[in-house]
XYZ file of C-alpha atoms in Angstrom:
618
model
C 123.363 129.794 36.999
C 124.116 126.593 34.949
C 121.653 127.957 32.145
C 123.156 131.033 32.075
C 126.815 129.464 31.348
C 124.922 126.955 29.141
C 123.777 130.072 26.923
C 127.258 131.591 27.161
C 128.928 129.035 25.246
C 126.469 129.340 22.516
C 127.711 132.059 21.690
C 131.372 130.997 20.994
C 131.425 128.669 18.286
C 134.596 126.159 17.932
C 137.128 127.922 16.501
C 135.810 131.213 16.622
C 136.699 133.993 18.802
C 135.399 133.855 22.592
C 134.218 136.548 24.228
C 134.948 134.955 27.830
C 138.748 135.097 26.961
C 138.698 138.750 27.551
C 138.806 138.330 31.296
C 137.144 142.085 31.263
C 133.807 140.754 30.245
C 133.876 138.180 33.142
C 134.678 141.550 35.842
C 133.532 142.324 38.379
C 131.750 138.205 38.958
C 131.651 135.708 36.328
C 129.722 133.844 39.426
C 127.155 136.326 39.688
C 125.789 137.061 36.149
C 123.583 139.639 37.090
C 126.067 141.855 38.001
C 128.039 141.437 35.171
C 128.037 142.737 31.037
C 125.357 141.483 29.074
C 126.879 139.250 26.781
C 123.582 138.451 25.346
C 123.079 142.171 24.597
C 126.825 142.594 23.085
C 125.981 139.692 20.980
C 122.391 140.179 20.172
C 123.229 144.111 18.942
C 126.143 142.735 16.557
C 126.071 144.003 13.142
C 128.220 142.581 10.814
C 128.148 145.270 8.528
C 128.930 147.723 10.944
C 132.301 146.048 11.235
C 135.543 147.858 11.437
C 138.050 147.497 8.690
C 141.591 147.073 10.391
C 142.737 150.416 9.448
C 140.076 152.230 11.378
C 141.656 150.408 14.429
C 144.900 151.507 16.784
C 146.500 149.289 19.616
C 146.463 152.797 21.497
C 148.073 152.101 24.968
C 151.113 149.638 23.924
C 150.759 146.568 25.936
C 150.968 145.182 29.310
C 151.698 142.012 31.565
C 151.231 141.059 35.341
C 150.203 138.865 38.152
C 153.348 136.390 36.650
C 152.276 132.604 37.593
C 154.173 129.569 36.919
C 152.230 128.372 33.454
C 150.686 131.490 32.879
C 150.858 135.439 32.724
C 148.144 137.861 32.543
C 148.598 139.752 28.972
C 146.821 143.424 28.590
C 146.362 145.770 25.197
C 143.432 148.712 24.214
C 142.250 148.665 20.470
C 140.208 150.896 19.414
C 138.279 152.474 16.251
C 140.658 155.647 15.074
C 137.462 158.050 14.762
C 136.494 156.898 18.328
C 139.341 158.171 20.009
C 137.880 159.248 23.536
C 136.941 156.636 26.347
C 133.945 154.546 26.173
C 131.460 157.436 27.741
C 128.859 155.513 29.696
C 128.732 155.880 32.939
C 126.709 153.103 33.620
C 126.745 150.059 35.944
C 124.895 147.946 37.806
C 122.274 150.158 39.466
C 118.420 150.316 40.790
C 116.477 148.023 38.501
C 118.427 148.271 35.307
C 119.340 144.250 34.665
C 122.540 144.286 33.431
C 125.384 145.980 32.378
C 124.204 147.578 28.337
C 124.944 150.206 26.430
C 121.147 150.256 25.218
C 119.747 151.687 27.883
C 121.205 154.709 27.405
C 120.330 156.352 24.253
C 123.023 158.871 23.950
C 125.775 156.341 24.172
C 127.502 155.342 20.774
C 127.826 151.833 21.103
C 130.197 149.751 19.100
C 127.971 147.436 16.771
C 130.592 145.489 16.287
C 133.051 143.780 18.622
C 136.753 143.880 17.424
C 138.553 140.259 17.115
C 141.676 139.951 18.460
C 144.634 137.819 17.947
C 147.415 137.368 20.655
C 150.252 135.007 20.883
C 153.477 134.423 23.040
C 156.663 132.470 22.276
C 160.072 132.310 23.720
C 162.002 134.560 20.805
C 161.818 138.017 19.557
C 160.617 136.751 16.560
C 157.531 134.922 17.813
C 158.315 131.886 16.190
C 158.626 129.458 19.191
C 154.570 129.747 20.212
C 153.961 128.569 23.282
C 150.334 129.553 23.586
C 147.970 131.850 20.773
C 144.299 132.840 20.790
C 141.497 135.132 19.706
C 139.091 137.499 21.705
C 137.074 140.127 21.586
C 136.496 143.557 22.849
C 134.000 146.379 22.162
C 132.941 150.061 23.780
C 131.717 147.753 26.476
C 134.621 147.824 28.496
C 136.528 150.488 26.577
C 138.071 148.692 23.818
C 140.332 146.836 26.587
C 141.874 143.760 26.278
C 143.123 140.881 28.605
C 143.656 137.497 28.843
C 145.342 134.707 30.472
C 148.498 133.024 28.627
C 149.000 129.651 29.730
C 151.245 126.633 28.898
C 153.803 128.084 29.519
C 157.034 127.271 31.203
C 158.065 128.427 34.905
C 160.835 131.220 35.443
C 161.283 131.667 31.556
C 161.201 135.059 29.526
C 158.575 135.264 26.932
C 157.857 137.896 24.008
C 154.171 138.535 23.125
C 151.804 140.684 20.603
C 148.190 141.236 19.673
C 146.739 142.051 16.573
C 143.635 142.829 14.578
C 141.985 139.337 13.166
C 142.777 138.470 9.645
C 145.439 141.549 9.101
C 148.547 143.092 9.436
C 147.740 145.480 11.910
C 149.540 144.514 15.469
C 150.338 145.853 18.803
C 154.471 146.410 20.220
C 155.880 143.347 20.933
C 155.988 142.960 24.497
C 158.322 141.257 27.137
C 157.752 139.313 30.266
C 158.517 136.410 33.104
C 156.829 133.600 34.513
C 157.503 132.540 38.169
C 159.362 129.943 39.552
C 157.610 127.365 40.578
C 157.030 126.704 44.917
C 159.543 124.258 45.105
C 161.999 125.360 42.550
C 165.517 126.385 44.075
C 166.629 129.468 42.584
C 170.577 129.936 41.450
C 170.038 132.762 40.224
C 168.713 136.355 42.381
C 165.367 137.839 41.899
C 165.241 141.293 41.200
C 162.441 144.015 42.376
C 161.401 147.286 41.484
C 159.304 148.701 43.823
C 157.218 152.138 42.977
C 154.272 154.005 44.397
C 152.841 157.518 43.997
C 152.854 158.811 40.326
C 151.217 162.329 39.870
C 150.253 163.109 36.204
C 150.663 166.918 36.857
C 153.449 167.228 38.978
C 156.272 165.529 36.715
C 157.489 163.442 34.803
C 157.236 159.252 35.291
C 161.357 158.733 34.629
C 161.452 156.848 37.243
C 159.642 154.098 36.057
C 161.791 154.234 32.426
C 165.021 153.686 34.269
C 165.025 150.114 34.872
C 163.691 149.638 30.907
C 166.837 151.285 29.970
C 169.013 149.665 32.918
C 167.482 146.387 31.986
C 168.064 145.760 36.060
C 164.907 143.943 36.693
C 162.824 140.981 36.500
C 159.409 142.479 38.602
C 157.639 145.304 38.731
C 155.814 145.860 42.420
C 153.510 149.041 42.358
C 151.977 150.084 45.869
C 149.247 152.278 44.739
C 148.648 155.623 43.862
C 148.611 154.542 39.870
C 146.669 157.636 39.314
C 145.131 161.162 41.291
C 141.679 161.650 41.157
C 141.859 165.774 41.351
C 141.428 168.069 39.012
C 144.008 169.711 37.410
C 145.776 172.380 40.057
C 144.103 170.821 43.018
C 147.143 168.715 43.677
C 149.657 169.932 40.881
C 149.552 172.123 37.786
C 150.430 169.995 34.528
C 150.134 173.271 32.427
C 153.376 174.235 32.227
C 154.562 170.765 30.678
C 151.244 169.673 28.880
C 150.673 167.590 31.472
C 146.803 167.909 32.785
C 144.634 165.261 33.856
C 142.085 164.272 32.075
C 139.048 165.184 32.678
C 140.063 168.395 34.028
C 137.859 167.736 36.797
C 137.562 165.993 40.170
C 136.775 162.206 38.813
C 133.419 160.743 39.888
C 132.292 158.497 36.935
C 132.819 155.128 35.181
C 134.060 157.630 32.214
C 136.317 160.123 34.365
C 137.869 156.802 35.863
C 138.541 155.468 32.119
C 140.346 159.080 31.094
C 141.882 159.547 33.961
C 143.762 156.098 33.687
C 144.276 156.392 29.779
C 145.866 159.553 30.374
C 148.350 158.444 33.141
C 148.807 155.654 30.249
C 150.081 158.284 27.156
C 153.543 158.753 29.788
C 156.026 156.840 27.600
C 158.260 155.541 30.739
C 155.011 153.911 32.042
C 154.098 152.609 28.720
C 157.711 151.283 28.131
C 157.405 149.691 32.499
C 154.253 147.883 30.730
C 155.543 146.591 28.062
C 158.883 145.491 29.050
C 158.313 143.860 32.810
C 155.684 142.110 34.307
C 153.354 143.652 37.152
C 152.413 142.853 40.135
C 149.933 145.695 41.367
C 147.418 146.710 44.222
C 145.792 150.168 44.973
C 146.009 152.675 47.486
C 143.633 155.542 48.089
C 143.631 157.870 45.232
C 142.736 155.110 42.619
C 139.750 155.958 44.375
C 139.871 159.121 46.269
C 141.751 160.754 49.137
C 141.769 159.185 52.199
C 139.117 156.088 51.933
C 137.867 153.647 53.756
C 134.740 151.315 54.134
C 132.321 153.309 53.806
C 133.912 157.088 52.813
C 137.123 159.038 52.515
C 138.322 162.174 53.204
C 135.589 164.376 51.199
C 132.280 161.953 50.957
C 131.134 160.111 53.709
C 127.713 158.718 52.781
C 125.974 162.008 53.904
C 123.646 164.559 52.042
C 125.651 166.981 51.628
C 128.621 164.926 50.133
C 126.039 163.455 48.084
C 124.952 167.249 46.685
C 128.626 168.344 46.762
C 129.840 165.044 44.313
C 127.230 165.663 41.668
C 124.461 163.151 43.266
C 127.629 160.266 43.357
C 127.226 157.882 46.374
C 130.116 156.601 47.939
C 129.620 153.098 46.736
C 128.498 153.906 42.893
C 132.184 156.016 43.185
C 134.228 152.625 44.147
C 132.141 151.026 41.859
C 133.322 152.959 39.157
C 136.822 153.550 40.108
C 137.616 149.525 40.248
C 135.998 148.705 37.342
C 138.293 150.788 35.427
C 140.869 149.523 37.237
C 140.361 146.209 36.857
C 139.681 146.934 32.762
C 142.923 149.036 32.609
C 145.636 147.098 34.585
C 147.268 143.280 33.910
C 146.082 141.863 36.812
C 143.909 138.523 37.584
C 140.774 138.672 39.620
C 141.578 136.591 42.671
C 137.691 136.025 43.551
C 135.574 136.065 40.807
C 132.206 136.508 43.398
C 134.370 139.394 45.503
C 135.011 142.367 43.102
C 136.964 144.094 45.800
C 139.249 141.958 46.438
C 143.003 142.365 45.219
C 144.911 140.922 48.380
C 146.820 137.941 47.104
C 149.901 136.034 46.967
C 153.353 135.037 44.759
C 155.262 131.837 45.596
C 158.743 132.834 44.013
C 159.795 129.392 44.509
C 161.742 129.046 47.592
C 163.433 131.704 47.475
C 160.448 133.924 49.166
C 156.544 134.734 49.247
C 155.321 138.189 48.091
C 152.006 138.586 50.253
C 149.872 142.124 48.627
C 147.565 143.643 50.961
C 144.918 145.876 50.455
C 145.142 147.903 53.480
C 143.074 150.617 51.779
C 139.950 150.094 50.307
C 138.939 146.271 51.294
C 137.728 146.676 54.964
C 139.311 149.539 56.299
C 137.793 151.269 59.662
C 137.540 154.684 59.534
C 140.607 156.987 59.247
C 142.202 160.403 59.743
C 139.332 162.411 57.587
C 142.219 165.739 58.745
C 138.354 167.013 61.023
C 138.752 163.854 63.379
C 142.714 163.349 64.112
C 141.868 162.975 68.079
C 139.200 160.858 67.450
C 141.188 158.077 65.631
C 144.083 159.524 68.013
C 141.866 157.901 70.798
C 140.380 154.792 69.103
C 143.646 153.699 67.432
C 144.136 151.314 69.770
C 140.786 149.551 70.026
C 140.358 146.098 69.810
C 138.096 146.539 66.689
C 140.579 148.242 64.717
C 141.451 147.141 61.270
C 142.924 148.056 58.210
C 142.252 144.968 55.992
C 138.726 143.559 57.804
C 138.663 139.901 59.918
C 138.895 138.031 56.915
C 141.786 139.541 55.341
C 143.872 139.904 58.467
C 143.451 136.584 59.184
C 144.156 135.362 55.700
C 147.145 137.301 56.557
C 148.234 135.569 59.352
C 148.102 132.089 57.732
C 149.928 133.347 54.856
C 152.699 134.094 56.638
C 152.832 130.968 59.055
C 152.562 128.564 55.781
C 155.527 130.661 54.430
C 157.609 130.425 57.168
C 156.304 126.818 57.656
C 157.230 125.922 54.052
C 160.786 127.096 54.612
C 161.072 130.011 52.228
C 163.410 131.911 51.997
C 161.804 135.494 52.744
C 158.662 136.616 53.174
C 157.680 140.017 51.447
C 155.072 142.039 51.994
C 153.592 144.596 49.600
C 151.440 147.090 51.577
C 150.229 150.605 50.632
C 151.212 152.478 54.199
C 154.108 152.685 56.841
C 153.836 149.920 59.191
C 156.752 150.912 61.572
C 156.135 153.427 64.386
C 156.891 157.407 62.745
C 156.871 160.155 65.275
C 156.303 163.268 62.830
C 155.832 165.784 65.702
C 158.249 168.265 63.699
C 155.605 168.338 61.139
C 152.011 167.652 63.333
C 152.614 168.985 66.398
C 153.448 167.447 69.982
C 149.580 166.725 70.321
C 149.117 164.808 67.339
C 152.775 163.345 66.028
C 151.473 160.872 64.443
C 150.315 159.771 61.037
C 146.709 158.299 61.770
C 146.050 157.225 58.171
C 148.902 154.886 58.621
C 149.013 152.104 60.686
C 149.738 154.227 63.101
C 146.271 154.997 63.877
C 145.356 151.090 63.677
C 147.605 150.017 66.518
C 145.057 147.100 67.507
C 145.879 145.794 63.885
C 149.595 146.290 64.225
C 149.900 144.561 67.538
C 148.655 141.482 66.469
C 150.354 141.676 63.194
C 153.881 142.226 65.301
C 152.431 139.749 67.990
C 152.055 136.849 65.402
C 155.428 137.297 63.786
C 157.230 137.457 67.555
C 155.014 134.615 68.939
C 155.797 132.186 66.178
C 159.624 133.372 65.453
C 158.924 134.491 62.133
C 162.259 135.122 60.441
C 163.507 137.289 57.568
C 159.884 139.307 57.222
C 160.483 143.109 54.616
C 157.691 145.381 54.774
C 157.413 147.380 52.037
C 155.411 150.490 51.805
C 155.346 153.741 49.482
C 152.158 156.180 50.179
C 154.382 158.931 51.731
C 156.253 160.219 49.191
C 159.623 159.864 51.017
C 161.798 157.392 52.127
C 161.872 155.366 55.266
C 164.247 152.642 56.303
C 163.599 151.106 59.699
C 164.565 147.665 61.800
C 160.834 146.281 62.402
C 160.018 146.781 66.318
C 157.375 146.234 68.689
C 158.411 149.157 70.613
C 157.793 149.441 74.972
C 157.165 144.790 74.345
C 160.199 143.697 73.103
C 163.675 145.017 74.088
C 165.384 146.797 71.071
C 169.066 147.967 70.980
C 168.703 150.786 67.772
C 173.038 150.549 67.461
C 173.314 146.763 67.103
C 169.562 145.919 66.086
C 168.928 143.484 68.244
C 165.504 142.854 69.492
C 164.008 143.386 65.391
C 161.324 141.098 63.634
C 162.204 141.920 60.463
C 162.666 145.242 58.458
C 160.984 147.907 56.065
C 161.675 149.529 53.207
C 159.528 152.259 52.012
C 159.671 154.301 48.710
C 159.494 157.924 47.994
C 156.973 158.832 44.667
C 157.464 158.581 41.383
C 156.485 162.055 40.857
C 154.251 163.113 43.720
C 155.328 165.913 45.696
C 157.340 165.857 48.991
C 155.476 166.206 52.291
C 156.782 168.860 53.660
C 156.283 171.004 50.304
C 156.944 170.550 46.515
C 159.862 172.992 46.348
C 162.019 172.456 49.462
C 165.607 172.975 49.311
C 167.442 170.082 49.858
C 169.336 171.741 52.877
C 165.914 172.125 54.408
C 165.432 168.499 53.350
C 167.728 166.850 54.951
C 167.255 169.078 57.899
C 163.734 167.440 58.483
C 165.093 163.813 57.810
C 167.775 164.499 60.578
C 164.921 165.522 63.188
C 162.732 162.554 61.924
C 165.498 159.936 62.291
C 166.359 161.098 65.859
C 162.846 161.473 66.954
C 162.557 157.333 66.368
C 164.414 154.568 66.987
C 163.778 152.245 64.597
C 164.066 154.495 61.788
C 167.629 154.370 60.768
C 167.607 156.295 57.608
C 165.169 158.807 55.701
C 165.132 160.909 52.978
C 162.410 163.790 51.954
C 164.466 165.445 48.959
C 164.231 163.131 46.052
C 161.488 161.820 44.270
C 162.120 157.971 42.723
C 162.042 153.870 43.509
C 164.007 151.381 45.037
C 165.090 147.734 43.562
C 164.979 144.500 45.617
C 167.761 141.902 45.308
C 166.953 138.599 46.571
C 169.156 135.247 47.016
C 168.846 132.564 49.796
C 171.689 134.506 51.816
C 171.185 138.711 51.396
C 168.620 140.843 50.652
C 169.182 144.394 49.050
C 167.902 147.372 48.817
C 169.068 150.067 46.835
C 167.193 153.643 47.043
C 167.383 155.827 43.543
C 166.870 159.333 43.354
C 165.211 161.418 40.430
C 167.149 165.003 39.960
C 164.310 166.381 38.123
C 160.754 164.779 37.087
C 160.052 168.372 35.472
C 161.770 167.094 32.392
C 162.034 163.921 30.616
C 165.671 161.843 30.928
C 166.604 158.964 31.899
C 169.007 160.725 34.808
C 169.148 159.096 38.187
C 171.342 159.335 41.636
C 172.006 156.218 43.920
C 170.962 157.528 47.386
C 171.622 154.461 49.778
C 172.233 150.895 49.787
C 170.986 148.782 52.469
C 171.668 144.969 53.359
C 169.777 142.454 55.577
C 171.398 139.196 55.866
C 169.296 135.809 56.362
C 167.997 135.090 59.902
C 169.516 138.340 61.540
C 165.699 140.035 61.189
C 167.648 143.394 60.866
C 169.451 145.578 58.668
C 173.156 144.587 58.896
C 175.405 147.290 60.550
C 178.533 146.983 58.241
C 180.002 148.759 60.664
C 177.126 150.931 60.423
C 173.872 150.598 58.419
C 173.613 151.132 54.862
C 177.201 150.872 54.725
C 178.345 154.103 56.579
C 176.969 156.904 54.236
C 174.459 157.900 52.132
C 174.096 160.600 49.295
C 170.932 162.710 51.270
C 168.488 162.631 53.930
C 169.651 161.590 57.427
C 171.506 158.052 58.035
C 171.834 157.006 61.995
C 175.746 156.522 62.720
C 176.714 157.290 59.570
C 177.136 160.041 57.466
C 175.601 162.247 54.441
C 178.347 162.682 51.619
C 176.586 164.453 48.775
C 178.631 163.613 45.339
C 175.819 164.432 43.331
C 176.762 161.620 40.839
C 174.654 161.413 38.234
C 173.954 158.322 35.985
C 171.950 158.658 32.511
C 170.223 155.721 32.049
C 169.755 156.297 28.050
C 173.322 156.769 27.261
């Protein structure tokens, strides 16, 4: 291991350009070399005169920024050669006896002879004249022309403006924006601002809802539950014909290349590019980063058997996640927490004291099986077993620290970013009287739930949000541990805490793409009737929420797109939702969420539809 590094740094000379800048040449272990990109071969295969001039180059994908810390901020771009426009095509990666990670042991693959140098630098004005920090890198075909590396001396809670650009030229990327954190002790005097998305189907729409807040300017965070992308092929799960909107490749993704595509052209919406560029990220997965319905060891469609094997083109299972997170990890502005656990995303924010934001992976870490739609009674009657899990021992416990040093440490709030509906969701209208609930939620991990719930009730755990997205509608519930702890659904009392979960950015609704909204908010009324906790839902609209923090309130405010068949800026404020410090429950003003709400169903209130519409780009 030490040789190895030793032989590394040979290859950066002082001054030069460093190839272990580019975080994406350190993924998925910089602590386990073999299962990493040959550096030696990327260097040894270097041609200087197979250079590229800086007008056969294009920043192609704008720019990114995420995982915000408090002296440094993950910064993301793509360059690549102008005649090379498609992905990096090898599908390879670390497999059977094949040593490392290197384009030259395939012969058909058109490797880039010459890595690209890249400049990047950050400063506190427009005009990049304060610098706070500057560097060089390179990339290459190796991990598809991307680009990302770590910012750092930088200063905590302060707005920065950054850029890349081609060595020794004029050729440069947009100029991008972004925040640092406060840091863990810092008292905030100012609120902290959220916006929280999920679920954003290439086909089906298009991604306004993630230009609104660019144009609002109403942010300071970008939280994104998962569902970046859809691994079907094009009318599967949507039909992006009619508005020149199909997924690339037009077919079911299974390799390191599909993933690439796939993600690049999610990337070429110019509400998601402008999200990038103007906010930092904070990011985890769900399922379809991957494929429908995963867990361990499978998902809905391949479960490590022959025939799935035959039926995915001879792609295992693992090879398949293998794939799918190294593109991920390539593609988005995020820091690897572990550098010897490629899987794992689950991590934490201290926004000073103000709150935590705890991410889970509840998804594709160390998930038990799930509700594969041939097994519902199964997980129906093992939901409850002691082994059940969504996140794996070492997660969940992880977990459960996080949240006792939180409250222990006197913040604020603790949030928690999570891919799935935690609270209890009888769907009987929609599954039957058999079957009502969701099993792929944790629903059908109730083991896992109980001791979540049991660990926040046991140790008084105050002013805990949930947030989920997954469902493509909107949920709104007091947090309960239903039939243990007494719970009055008019007053509240009795609640841990409270979620919010978002509808989709574009993915369809689940009771059918084109429902009316009468029909709508017919289902919402049966859904919030049929549950307790759930005080207000909505099935209509597709769109986001934002999260307003300060020491005293927290709120949530639900937005609603019209119409992701065309591109505006056009959105409808749906509801509005408050939950004041220590009260562990949405605050009945008289009524929750105020008394009314534009559509869906709202418990003691009522549904007043104005239909106003605000236009973001005017």
């Amino acid at each position: 291991m030490r040789s190895y590094f030793l032989t590394l740094l040979t290859l950066v000379e002082p001054g030069s350009a460093s190839f272990l800048s580019n975080l994406n040449y350190r993924s998925p272990s910089a602590l386990h070399p073999f299962l990493g990109i040959s550096l030696h071969a990327v260097h040894k295969r270097n041609d200087p005169a197979a250079a590229f001039s800086p007008d056969q180059l294009n920043f192609t994908h704008g720019v990114a920024s995420g995982d915000p810390n408090v002296t440094s901020i993950i910064l993301w771009t793509r360059v690549a050669p102008t005649a090379m426009p498609d992905n990096d095509r090898s599908n390879l990666t670390v497999q059977g006896t094949i040593p490392l990670y290197d384009h030259d042991t395939l012969g058909y693959v058109r490797a880039s002879k010459a890595p690209i140098c890249v400049n990047y630098v950050i400063a506190t004005d427009k005009a990049l004249k304060s610098v706070a920090d500057n560097g060089q890198t390179y990339t290459s075909s190796d991990i598809d022309y991307t680009v990302k590396v770590e910012a750092q001396r930088l200063k905590a809670f302060t707005t920065y403006y950054y850029q890349f650009s081609v060595c020794n030229s004029n050729k440069t990327s947009p100029i991008g924006r972004t925040k640092t954190i406060p840091g863990k002790n810092d008292k905030l005097s100012a609120p902290v601002r959220l916006a929280v998305y999920s679920c954003s189907n290439y086909p089906f729409g298009y991604f306004n809802a993630y230009g609104n807040p660019v144009r609002k300017d109403s942010v300071d965070y970008v939280i994104h539950l998962g569902d970046y992308i859809y691994e079907y092929a094009n009318g599967e799960y949507g039909w992006g014909n009619s508005l020149g909107r199909i997924p690339l490749p037009d077919k079911e993704i299974f390799s390191l290349y599909d993933y690439r595509k796939r993600i690049a052209t999610y990337r070429t919406d110019l509400d998601l590019v402008a999200s990038h560029q103007q906010f930092p990220w904070i990011s985890v997965w769900d399922d379809h980063e991957v494929a429908d319905n995963t867990w361990r060891a499978g998902s809905s469609e391949m479960n490590n058997s022959e025939s799935s094997f035959i039926k995915s083109g001879r792609v295992s299972i693992d090879q398949r996640k293998m794939n799918a997170v190294r593109a991920y990890f390539e593609w988005m502005p995020l820091k690897q927490v572990e550098m010897d656990d490629s899987l794992r995303i689950w991590r934490s924010f201290s926004i000073g004291t103000l709150f935590d934001l705890i991410m889970l992976d509840t998804r594709q870490y160390d998930r038990g099986i799930t509700d594969l739609y041939w097994n519902t009674e199964y997980i129906k009657d093992i939901s409850n077993d002691a082994s059940r899990t969504l996140m794996g021992p070492r997660q969940e416990a992880w977990f459960y620290n996080e949240l006792s040093a939180s409250s222990n440490r006197s913040a604020a709030w603790r949030v928690i970013g999570n891919q799935i509906i935690f609270s209890r969701l009888n769907e009987s209208i929609a599954f039957g009287q058999s079957l009502p609930l969701n099993y792929d939620s944790w629903d059908g991990y109730l083991a896992n739930k109980n001791r979540t719930l049991k660990h926040l009730y046991d140790n008084k755990i105050d002013n805990t949000i949930f947030l989920a997205g997954d469902s493509h509608a909107s949920w709104v519930s007091d947090l309960v541990w239903l039939d243990t702890h007494p719970y009055d659904p008019v007053s509240g009392n009795g609640s841990i805490g409270v979620e919010f979960a978002g509808s989709a950015v574009s993915s369809p609704c689940p009771f059918g793409a084109n429902i009316t909204l009468a029909a709508a908010n017919r289902n919402s009324t049966l859904l919030v009737n049929n549950n307790r906790e759930l005080q207000w839902q909505d099935l209509y609209y597709r769109g986001y929420f934002e999260l307003t923090l300060t020491y005293d309130v927290a709120n949530a405010s639900f937005f609603g797109i019209p119409n992701t068949r065309v591109k505006n800026g056009q959105e409808i404020l749906l509801a509005q939702f408050q939950v004041k410090t220590r009260e562990n429950k949405l605050a009945r003003n008289p009524s929750v969420g105020g008394g009314t709400a534009e559509s869906g169903f709202l418990k003691g209130g009522k549904i007043v539809q104005t239909n106003k519409t605000v236009d973001t780009s005017k």
